[in-house]
Short mmCIF file of C-alpha atoms and ligand atoms in Angstrom, two decimals:
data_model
loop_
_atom_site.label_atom_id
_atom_site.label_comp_id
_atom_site.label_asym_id
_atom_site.label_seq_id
_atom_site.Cartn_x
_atom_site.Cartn_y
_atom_site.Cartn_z
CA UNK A 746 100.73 134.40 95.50
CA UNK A 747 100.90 134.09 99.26
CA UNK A 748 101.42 130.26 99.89
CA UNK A 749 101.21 128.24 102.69
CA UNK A 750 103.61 125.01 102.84
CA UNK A 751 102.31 122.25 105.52
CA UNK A 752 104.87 120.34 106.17
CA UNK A 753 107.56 122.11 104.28
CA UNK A 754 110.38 120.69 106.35
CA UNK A 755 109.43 117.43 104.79
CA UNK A 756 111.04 115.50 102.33
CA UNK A 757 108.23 116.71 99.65
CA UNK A 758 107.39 119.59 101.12
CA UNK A 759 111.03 121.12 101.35
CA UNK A 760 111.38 121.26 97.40
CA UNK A 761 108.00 122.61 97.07
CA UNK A 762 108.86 125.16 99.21
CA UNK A 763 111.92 126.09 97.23
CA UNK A 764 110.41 125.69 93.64
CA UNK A 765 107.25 127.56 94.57
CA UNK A 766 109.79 130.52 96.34
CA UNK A 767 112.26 130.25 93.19
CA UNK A 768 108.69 131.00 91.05
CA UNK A 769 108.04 134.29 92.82
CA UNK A 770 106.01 133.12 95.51
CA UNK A 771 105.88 134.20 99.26
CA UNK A 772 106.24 131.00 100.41
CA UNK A 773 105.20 130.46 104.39
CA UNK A 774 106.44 127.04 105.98
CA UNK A 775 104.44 125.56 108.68
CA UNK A 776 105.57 122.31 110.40
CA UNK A 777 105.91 120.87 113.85
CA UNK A 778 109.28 119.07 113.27
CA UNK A 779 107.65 115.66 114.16
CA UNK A 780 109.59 113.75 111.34
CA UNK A 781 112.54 115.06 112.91
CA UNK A 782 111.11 113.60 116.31
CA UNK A 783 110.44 110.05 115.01
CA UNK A 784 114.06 109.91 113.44
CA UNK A 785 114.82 110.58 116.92
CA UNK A 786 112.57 108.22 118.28
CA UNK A 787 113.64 105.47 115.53
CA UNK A 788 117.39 106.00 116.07
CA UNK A 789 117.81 106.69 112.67
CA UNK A 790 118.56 109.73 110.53
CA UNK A 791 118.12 110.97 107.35
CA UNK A 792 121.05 109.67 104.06
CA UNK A 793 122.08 113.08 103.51
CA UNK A 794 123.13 115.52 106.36
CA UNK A 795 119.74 118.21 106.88
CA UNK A 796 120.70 121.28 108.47
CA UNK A 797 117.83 123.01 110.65
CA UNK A 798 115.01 124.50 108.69
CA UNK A 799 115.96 127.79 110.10
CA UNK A 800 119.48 127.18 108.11
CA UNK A 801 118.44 126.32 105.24
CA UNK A 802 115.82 129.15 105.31
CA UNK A 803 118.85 131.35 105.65
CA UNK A 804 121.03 129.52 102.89
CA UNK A 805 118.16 129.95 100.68
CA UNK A 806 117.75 134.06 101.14
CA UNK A 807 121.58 133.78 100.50
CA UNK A 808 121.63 132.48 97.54
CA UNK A 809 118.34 133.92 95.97
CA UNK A 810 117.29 136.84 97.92
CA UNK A 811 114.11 135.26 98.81
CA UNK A 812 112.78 134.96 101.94
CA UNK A 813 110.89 131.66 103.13
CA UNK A 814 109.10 132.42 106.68
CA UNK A 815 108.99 129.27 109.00
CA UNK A 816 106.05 128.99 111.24
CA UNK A 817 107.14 126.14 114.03
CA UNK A 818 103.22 125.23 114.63
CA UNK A 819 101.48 121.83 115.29
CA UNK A 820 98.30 121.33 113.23
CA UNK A 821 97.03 119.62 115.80
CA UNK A 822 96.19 123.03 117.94
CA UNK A 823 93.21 123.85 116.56
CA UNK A 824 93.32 127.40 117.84
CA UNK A 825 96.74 127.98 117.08
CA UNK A 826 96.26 127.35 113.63
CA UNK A 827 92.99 129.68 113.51
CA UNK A 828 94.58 132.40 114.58
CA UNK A 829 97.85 131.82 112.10
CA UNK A 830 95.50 131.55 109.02
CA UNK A 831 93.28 135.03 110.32
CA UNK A 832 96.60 136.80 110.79
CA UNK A 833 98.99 135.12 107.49
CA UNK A 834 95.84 134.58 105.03
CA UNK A 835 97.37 132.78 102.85
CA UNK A 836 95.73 132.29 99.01
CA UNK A 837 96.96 128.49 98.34
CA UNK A 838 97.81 126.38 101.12
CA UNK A 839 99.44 123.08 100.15
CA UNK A 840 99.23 120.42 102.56
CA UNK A 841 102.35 118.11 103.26
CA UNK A 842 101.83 117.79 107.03
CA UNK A 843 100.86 114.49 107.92
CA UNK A 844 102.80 110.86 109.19
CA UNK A 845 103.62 109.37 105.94
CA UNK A 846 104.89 106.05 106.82
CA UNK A 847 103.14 102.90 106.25
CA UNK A 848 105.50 100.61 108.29
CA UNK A 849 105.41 103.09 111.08
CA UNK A 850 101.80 103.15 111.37
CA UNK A 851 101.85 99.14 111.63
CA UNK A 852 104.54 99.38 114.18
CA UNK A 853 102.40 99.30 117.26
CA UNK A 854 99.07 100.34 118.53
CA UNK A 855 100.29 103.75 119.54
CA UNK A 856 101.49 104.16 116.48
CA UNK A 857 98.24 103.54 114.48
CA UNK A 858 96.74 105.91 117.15
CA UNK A 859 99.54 108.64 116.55
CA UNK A 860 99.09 108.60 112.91
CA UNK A 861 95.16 108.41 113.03
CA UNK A 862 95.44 111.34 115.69
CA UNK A 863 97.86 113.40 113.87
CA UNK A 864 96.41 112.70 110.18
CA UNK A 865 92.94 113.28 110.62
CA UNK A 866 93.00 115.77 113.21
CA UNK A 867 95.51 117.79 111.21
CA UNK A 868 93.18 117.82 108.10
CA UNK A 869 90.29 118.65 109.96
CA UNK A 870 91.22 121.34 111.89
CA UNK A 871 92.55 122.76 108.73
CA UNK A 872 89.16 122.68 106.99
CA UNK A 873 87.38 123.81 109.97
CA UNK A 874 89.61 126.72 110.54
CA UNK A 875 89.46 127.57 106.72
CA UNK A 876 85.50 128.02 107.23
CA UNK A 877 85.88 129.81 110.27
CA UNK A 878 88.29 132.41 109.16
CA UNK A 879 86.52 133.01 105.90
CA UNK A 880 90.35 131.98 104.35
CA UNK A 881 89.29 131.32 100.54
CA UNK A 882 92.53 129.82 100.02
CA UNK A 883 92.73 126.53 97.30
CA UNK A 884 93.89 123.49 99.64
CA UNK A 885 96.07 121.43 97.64
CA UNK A 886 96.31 118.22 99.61
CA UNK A 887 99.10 115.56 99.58
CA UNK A 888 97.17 112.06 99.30
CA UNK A 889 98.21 108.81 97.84
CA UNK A 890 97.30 106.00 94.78
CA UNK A 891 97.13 103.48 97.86
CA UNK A 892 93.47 104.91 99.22
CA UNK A 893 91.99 102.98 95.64
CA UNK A 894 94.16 99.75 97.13
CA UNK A 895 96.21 97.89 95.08
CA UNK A 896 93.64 94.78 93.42
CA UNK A 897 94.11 93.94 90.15
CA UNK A 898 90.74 94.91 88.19
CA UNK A 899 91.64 94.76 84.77
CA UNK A 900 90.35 98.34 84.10
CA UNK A 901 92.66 101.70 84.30
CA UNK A 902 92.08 103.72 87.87
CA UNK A 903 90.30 106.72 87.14
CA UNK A 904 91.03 110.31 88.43
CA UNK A 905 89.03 110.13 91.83
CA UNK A 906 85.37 109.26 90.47
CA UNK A 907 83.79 106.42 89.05
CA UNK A 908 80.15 106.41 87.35
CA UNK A 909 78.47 103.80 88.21
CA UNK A 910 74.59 102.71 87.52
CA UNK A 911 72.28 101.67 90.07
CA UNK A 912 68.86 100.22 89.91
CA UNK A 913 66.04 101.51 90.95
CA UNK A 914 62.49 101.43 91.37
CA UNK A 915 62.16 103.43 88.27
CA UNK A 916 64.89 101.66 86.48
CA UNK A 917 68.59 101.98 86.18
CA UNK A 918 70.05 105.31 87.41
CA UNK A 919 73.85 107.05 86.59
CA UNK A 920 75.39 108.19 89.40
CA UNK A 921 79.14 109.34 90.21
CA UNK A 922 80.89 107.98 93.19
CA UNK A 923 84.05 108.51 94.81
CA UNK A 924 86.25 105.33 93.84
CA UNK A 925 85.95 102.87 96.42
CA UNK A 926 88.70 103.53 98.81
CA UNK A 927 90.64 100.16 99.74
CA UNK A 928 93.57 100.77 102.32
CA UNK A 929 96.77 99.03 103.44
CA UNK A 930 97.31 100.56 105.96
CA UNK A 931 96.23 102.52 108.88
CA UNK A 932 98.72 105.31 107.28
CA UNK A 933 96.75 104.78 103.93
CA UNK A 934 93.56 104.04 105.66
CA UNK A 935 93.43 108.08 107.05
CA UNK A 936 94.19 109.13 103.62
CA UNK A 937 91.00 107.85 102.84
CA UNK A 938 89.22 109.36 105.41
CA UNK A 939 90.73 112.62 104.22
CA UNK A 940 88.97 111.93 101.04
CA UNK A 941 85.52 111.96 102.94
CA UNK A 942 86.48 115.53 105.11
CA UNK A 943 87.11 117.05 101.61
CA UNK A 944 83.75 115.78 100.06
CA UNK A 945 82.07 117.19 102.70
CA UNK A 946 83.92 120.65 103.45
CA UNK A 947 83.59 121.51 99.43
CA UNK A 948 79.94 120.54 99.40
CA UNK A 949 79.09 122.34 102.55
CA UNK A 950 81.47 125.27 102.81
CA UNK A 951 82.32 126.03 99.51
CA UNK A 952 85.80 125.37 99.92
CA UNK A 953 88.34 124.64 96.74
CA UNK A 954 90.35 121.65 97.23
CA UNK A 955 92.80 119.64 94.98
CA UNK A 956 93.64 116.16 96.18
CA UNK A 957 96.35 114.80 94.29
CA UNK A 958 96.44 111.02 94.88
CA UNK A 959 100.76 110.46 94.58
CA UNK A 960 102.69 107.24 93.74
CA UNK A 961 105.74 106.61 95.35
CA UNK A 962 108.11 110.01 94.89
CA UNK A 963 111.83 108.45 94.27
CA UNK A 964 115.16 110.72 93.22
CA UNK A 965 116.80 113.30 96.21
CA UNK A 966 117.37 116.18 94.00
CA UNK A 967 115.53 119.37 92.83
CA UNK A 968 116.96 122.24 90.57
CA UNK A 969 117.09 124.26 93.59
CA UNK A 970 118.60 122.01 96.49
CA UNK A 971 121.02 121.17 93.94
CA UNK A 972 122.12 125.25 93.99
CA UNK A 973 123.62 124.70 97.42
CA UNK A 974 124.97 121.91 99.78
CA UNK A 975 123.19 123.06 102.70
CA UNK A 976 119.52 122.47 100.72
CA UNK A 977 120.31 119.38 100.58
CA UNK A 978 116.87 117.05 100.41
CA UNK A 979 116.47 114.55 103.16
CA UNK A 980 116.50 111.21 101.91
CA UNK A 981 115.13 108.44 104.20
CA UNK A 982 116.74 104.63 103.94
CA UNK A 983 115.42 103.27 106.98
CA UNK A 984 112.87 100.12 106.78
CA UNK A 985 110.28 102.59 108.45
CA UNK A 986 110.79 105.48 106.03
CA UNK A 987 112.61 104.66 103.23
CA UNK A 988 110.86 103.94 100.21
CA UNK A 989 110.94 101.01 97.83
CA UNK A 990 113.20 102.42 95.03
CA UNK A 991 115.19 105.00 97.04
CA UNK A 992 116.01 102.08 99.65
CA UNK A 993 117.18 99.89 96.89
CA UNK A 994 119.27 102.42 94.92
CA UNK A 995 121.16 102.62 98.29
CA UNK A 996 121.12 99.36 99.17
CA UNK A 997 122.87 98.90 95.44
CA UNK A 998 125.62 102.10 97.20
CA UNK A 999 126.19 100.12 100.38
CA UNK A 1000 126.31 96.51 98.51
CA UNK A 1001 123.73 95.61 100.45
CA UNK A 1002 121.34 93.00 98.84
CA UNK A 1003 118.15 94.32 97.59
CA UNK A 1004 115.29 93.66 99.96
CA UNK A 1005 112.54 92.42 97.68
CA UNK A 1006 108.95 91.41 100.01
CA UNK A 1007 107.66 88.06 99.17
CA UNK A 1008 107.80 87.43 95.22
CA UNK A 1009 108.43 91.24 94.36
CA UNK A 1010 105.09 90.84 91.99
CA UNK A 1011 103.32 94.23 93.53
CA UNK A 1012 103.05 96.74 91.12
CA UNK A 1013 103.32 100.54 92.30
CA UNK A 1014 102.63 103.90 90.25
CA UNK A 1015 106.03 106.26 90.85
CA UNK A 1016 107.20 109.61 90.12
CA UNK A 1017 110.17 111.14 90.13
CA UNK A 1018 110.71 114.25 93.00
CA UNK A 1019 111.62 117.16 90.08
CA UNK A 1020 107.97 115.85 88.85
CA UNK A 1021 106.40 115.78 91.98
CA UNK A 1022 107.34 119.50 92.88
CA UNK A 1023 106.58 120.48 89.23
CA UNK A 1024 102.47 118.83 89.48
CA UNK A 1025 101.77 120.79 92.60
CA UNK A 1026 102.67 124.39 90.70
CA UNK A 1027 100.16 122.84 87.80
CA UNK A 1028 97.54 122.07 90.47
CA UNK A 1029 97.40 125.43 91.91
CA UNK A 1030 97.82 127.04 88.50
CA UNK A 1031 93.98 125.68 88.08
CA UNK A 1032 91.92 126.06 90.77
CA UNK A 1033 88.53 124.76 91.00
CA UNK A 1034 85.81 127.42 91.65
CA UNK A 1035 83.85 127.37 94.95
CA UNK A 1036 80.61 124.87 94.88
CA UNK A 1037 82.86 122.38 92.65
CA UNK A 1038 83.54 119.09 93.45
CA UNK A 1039 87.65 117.76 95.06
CA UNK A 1040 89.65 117.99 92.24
CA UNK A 1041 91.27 114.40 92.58
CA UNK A 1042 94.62 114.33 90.20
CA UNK A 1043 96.83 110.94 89.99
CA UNK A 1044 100.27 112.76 90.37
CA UNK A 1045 102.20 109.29 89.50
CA UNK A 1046 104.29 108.91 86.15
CA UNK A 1047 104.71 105.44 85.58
CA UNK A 1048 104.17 101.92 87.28
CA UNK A 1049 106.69 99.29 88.11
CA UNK A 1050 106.94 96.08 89.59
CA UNK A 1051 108.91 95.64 92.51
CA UNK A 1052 110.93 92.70 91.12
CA UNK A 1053 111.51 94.30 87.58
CA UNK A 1054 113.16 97.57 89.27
CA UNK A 1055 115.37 95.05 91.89
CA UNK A 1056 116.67 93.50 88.99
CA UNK A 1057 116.88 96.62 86.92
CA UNK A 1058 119.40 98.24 89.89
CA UNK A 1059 121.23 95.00 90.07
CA UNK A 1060 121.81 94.45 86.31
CA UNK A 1061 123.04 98.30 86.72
CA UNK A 1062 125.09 98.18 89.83
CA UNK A 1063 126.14 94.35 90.19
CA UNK A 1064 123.98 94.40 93.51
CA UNK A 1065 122.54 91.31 94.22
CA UNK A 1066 118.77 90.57 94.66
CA UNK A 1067 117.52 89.15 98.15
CA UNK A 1068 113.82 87.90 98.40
CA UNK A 1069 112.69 88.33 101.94
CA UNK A 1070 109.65 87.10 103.62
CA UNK A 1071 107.09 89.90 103.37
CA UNK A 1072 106.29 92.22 106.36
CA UNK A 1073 103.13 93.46 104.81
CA UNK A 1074 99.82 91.98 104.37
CA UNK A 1075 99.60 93.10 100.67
CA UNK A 1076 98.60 91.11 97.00
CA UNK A 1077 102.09 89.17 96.16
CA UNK A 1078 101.03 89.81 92.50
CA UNK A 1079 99.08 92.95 91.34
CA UNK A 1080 98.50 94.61 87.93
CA UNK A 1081 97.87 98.71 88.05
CA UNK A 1082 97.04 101.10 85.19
CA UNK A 1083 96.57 104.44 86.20
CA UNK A 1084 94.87 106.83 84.15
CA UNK A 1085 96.78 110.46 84.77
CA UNK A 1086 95.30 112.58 81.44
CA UNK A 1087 94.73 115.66 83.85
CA UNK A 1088 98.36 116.58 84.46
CA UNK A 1089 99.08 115.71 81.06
CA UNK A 1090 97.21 117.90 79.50
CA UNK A 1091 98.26 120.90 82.26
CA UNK A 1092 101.66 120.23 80.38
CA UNK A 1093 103.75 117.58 82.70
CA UNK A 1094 106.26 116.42 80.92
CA UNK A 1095 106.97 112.70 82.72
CA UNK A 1096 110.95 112.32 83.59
CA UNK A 1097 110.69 108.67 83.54
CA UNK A 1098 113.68 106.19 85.01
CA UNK A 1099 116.26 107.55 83.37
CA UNK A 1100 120.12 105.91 84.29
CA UNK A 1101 120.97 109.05 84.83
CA UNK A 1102 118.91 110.00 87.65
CA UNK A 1103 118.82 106.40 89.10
CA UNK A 1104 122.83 106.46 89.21
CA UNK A 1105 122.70 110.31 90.82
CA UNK A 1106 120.65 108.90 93.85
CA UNK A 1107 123.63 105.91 93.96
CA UNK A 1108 126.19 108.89 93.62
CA UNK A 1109 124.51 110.71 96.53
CA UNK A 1110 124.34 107.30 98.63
CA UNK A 1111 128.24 106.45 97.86
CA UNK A 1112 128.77 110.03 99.35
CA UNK A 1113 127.08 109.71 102.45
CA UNK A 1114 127.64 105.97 102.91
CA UNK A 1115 129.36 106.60 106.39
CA UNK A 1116 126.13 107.81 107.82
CA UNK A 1117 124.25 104.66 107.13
CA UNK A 1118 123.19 102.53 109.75
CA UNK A 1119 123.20 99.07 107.79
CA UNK A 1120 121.10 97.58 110.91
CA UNK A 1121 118.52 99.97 110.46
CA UNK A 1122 118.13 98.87 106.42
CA UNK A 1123 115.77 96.01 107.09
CA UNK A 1124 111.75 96.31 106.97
CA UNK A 1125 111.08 95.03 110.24
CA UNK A 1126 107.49 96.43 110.80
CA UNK A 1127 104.80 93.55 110.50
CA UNK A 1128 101.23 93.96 109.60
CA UNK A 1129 100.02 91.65 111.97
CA UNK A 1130 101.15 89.62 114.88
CA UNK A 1131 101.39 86.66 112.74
CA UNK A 1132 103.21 87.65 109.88
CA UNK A 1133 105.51 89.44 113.02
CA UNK A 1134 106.23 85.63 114.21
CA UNK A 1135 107.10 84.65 110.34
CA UNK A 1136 109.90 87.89 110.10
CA UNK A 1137 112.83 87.27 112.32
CA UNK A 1138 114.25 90.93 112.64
CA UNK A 1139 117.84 89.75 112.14
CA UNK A 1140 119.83 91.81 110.80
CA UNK A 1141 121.95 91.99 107.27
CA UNK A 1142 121.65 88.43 105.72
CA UNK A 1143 120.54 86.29 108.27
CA UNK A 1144 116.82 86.62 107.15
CA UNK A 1145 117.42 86.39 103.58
CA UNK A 1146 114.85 83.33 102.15
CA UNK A 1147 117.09 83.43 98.73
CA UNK A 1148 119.66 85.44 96.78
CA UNK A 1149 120.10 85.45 92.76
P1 NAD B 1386 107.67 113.78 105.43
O1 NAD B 1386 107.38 112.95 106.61
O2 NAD B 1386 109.08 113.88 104.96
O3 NAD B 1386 107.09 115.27 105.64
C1 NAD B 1386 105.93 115.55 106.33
C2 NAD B 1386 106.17 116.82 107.15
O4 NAD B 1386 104.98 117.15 107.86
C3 NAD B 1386 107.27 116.63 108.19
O5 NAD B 1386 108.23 117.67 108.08
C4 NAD B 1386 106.53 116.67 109.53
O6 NAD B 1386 107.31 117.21 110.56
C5 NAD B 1386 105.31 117.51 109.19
N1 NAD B 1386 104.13 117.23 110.03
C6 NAD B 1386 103.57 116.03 110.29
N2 NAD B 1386 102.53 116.19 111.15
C7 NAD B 1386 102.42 117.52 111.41
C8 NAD B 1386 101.57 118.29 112.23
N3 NAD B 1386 100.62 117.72 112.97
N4 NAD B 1386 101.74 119.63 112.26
C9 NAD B 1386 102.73 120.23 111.54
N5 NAD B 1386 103.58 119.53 110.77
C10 NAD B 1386 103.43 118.19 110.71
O7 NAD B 1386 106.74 113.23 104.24
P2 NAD B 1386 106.88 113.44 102.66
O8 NAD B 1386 107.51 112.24 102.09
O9 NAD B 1386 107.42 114.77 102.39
O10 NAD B 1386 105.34 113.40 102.25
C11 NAD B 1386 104.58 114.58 102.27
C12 NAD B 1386 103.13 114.26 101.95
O11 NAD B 1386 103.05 113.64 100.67
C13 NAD B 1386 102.51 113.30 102.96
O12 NAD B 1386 101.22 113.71 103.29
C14 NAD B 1386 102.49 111.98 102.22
O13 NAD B 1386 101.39 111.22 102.64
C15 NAD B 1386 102.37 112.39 100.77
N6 NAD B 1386 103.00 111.42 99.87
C16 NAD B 1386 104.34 111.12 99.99
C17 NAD B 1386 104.91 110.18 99.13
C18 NAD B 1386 106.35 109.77 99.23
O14 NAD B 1386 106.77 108.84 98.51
N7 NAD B 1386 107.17 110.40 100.07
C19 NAD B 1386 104.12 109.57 98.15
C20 NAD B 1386 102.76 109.91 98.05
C21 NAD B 1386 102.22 110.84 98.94
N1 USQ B 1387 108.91 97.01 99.33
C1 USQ B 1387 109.87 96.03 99.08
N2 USQ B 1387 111.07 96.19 99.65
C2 USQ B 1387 111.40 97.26 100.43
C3 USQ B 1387 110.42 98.25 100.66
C4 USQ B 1387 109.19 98.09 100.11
O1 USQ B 1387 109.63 95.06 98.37
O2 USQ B 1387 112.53 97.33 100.91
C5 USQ B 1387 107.58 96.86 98.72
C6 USQ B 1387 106.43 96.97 99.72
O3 USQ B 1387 106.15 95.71 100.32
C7 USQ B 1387 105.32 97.50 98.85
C8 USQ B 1387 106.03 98.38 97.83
O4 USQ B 1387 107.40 97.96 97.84
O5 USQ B 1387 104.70 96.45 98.15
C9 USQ B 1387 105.95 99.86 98.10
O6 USQ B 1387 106.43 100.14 99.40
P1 USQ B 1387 106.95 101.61 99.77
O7 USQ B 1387 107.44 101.60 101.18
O8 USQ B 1387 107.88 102.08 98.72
O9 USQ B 1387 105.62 102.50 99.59
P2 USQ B 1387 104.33 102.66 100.50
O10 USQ B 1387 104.41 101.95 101.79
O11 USQ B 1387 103.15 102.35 99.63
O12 USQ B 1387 104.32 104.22 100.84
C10 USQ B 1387 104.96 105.22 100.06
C11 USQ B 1387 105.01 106.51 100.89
C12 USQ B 1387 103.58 106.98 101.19
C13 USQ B 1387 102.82 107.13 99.89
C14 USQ B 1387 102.86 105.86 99.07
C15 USQ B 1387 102.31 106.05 97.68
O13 USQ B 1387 105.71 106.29 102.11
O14 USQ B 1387 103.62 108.22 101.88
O15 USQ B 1387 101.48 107.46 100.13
O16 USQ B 1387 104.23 105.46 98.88
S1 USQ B 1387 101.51 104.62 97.09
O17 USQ B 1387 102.39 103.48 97.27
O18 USQ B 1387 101.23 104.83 95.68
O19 USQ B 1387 100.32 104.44 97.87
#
């Protein structure tokens, strides 16, 4: 298949790219280097040493024969991006390319603009395009468990829908709804609103679309950027980027105390990377047929609390546990079942926290160790201007409220 990777200079996106190409695909890249940007802007850059997409294109053709084409294209130029789809027509388009970063959408206003600019204009101009050209590609889109919000409701989170029974004149009548989207973020909040484009653009248009809502994708590794040093995986630590069980596997490296938010009671649905890359092949392996409704997957293997896995890494590395004052404005305690039959059944077979992987990612952090920034380790983004007077930005130790 001809397949279109948005976003495949990402940290999801790059494995993607290289599974789907090591498949027999004719894998097409498309990304505006903007995460390279913002590491840029942040000061900070990525655990592991990335070469330039164009290298590691080359490293992969090297090694496998296969050639990945790199597109350097903005989504946000609408008629750029028309005239790419008319001339590449692609038949699956996957799409990575969007800000990902809670914290960095709370920094500042401009960022909540950037990432509501970017975001939604990126998905739309996709789906508008897709009409336009008459592309009948399947979009398989990139979204996340955080649009259903992270409440405790006692009952499992369905797979996108929820039936629900209204009254009315006439009596009570069924009726299927998408799951009432509850945000935490601006990031989060255009994920939702992605949701919405989708519903419409497959009701109106026709168009196939997968959303896979994703948990929190931990590890480095693939089987393929493990075949060469130079496809190395970027791996983000930063308090913007990082995420919560990648940042504390390295914190565990760099014996830096393990920065728990508030009492560590939220509970978060995670999957492992070599998963991750493996549910987007089952997605596009089944398609839904034109007419059909989004296709919402939970692509998540397993849920944690934060406070289990902090003492989990520390009982495994001698690390020690700091609880921090929280940046976020999030639950402090939260229960979360998440139902995820549909990928079972495709035939996902869950890699679940084994040692062996958790200790790899510490392995890769020992090695790179010397490229860590420890200032840039703390979470220093607030949600609002008060919590932003309660978290004093010092750095290592000073703003530690305890440490077991
Ligand atoms: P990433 O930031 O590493 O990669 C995103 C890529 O998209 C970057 O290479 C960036 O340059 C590119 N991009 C952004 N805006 C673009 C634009 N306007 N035009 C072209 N390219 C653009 O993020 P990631 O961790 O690989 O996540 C990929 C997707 O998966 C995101 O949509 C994210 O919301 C979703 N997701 C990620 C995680 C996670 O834990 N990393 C979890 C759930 C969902
Ligand atoms: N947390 C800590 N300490 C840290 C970092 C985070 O306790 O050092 C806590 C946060 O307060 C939060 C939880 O861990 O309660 C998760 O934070 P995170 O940064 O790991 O994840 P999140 O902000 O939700 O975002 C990440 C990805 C995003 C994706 C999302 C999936 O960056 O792209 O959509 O995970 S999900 O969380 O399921 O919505």
């Amino acid at each position: 298949m001809r397949i279109a990777v948005l976003g495949g200079d990402g940290f999801v996106g790059w494995p993607t790219s290289l599974h789907l190409s090591n498949l027999g695909h004719e894998v097409h890249i498309v990304d505006n280097l903007s995460r390279r940007w913002i590491d840029t802007e942040l000061g900070v850059q990525s655990l592991t040493p990335m070469d330039s997409i164009q290298e590691r294109c080359r490293i992969w053709q090297q090694e496998t024969g296969e050639k990945l084409h790199f597109h350097f294209l903005d989504l946000r130029e609408y008629d750029r991006i028309k005239s790419w789809l008319e001339e590449v027509r692609p038949e699956a388009i996957i799409h990575f390319a969007e800000q990902r970063a809670a914290p960095y959408s709370m920094k500042t206003d401009r960022h909540k603009v950037y990432t509501v600019n970017n975001n939604v204009s990126a998905t739309h101009n996709l789906l508008a395009a897709m009409v336009e050209t008459g592309v009948d590609a399947h979009l398989v889109h990139l979204g996340t468990m955080g649009v259903y919000g992270y409440s405790s409701v006692g009952a499992p989170i369905p797979e996108g829908y929820l039936d629900v029974e209204i009254d009315t004149p006439n009596g009570k009548k069924g009726l299927e709804i998408l799951y009432p989207t509850r945000p935490g973020s601006v990031y989060h909040m255009t994920k939702s609103l992605d949701q919405i484009l989708f519903q419409f653009y497959a009701q109106n248009d026709g168009l196939r679309i997968t959303d896979l809502h994703q948990g929190i994708v931990w590890g480095t590794h693939t089987d393929q950027t493990r075949r060469h040093d130079q496809l190395i995986n970027r791996f983000d630590y930063d308090g913007d980027y990082g995420t919560v069980l990648n940042r504390f596997l390295i914190q565990a490296a760099i014996g830096y105390p393990l920065t728990v938010h508030g009492t560590g009671g939220q509970t978060r649905a995670f999957i492992h990377i070599q998963d991750s890359v493996r549910c987007v092949e089952l997605a596009l392996s089944d398609s839904p047929k034109a007419g059909e409704r989004v296709r919402i997957f939970n692509q998540m293997t397993e849920t944690h609390r934060v406070r289990d896995l902090a003492e989990m890494i520390a009982k495994m590395t001698g690390a020690k546990v700091a609880y921090l004052p929280n940046p976020r404005k999030e639950a402090d305690e939260n229960e979360l079942i998440v139902k995820n039959d549909q990928f079972l059944a495709l035939g996902l077979n869950p890699t679940t926290l084994a040692e062996g992987l958790l200790s790899e990612v510490v392995d890769v952090a020992r090695k790179y160790a010397h490229r860590i920034d420890r200032s840039r380790v703390p979470a220093v983004s607030a949600w609002t201007k008060d919590i932003a007077k309660r978290v004093e930005h010092d750095p290592e130790g000073k703003r530690l409220r305890s440490v077991s």
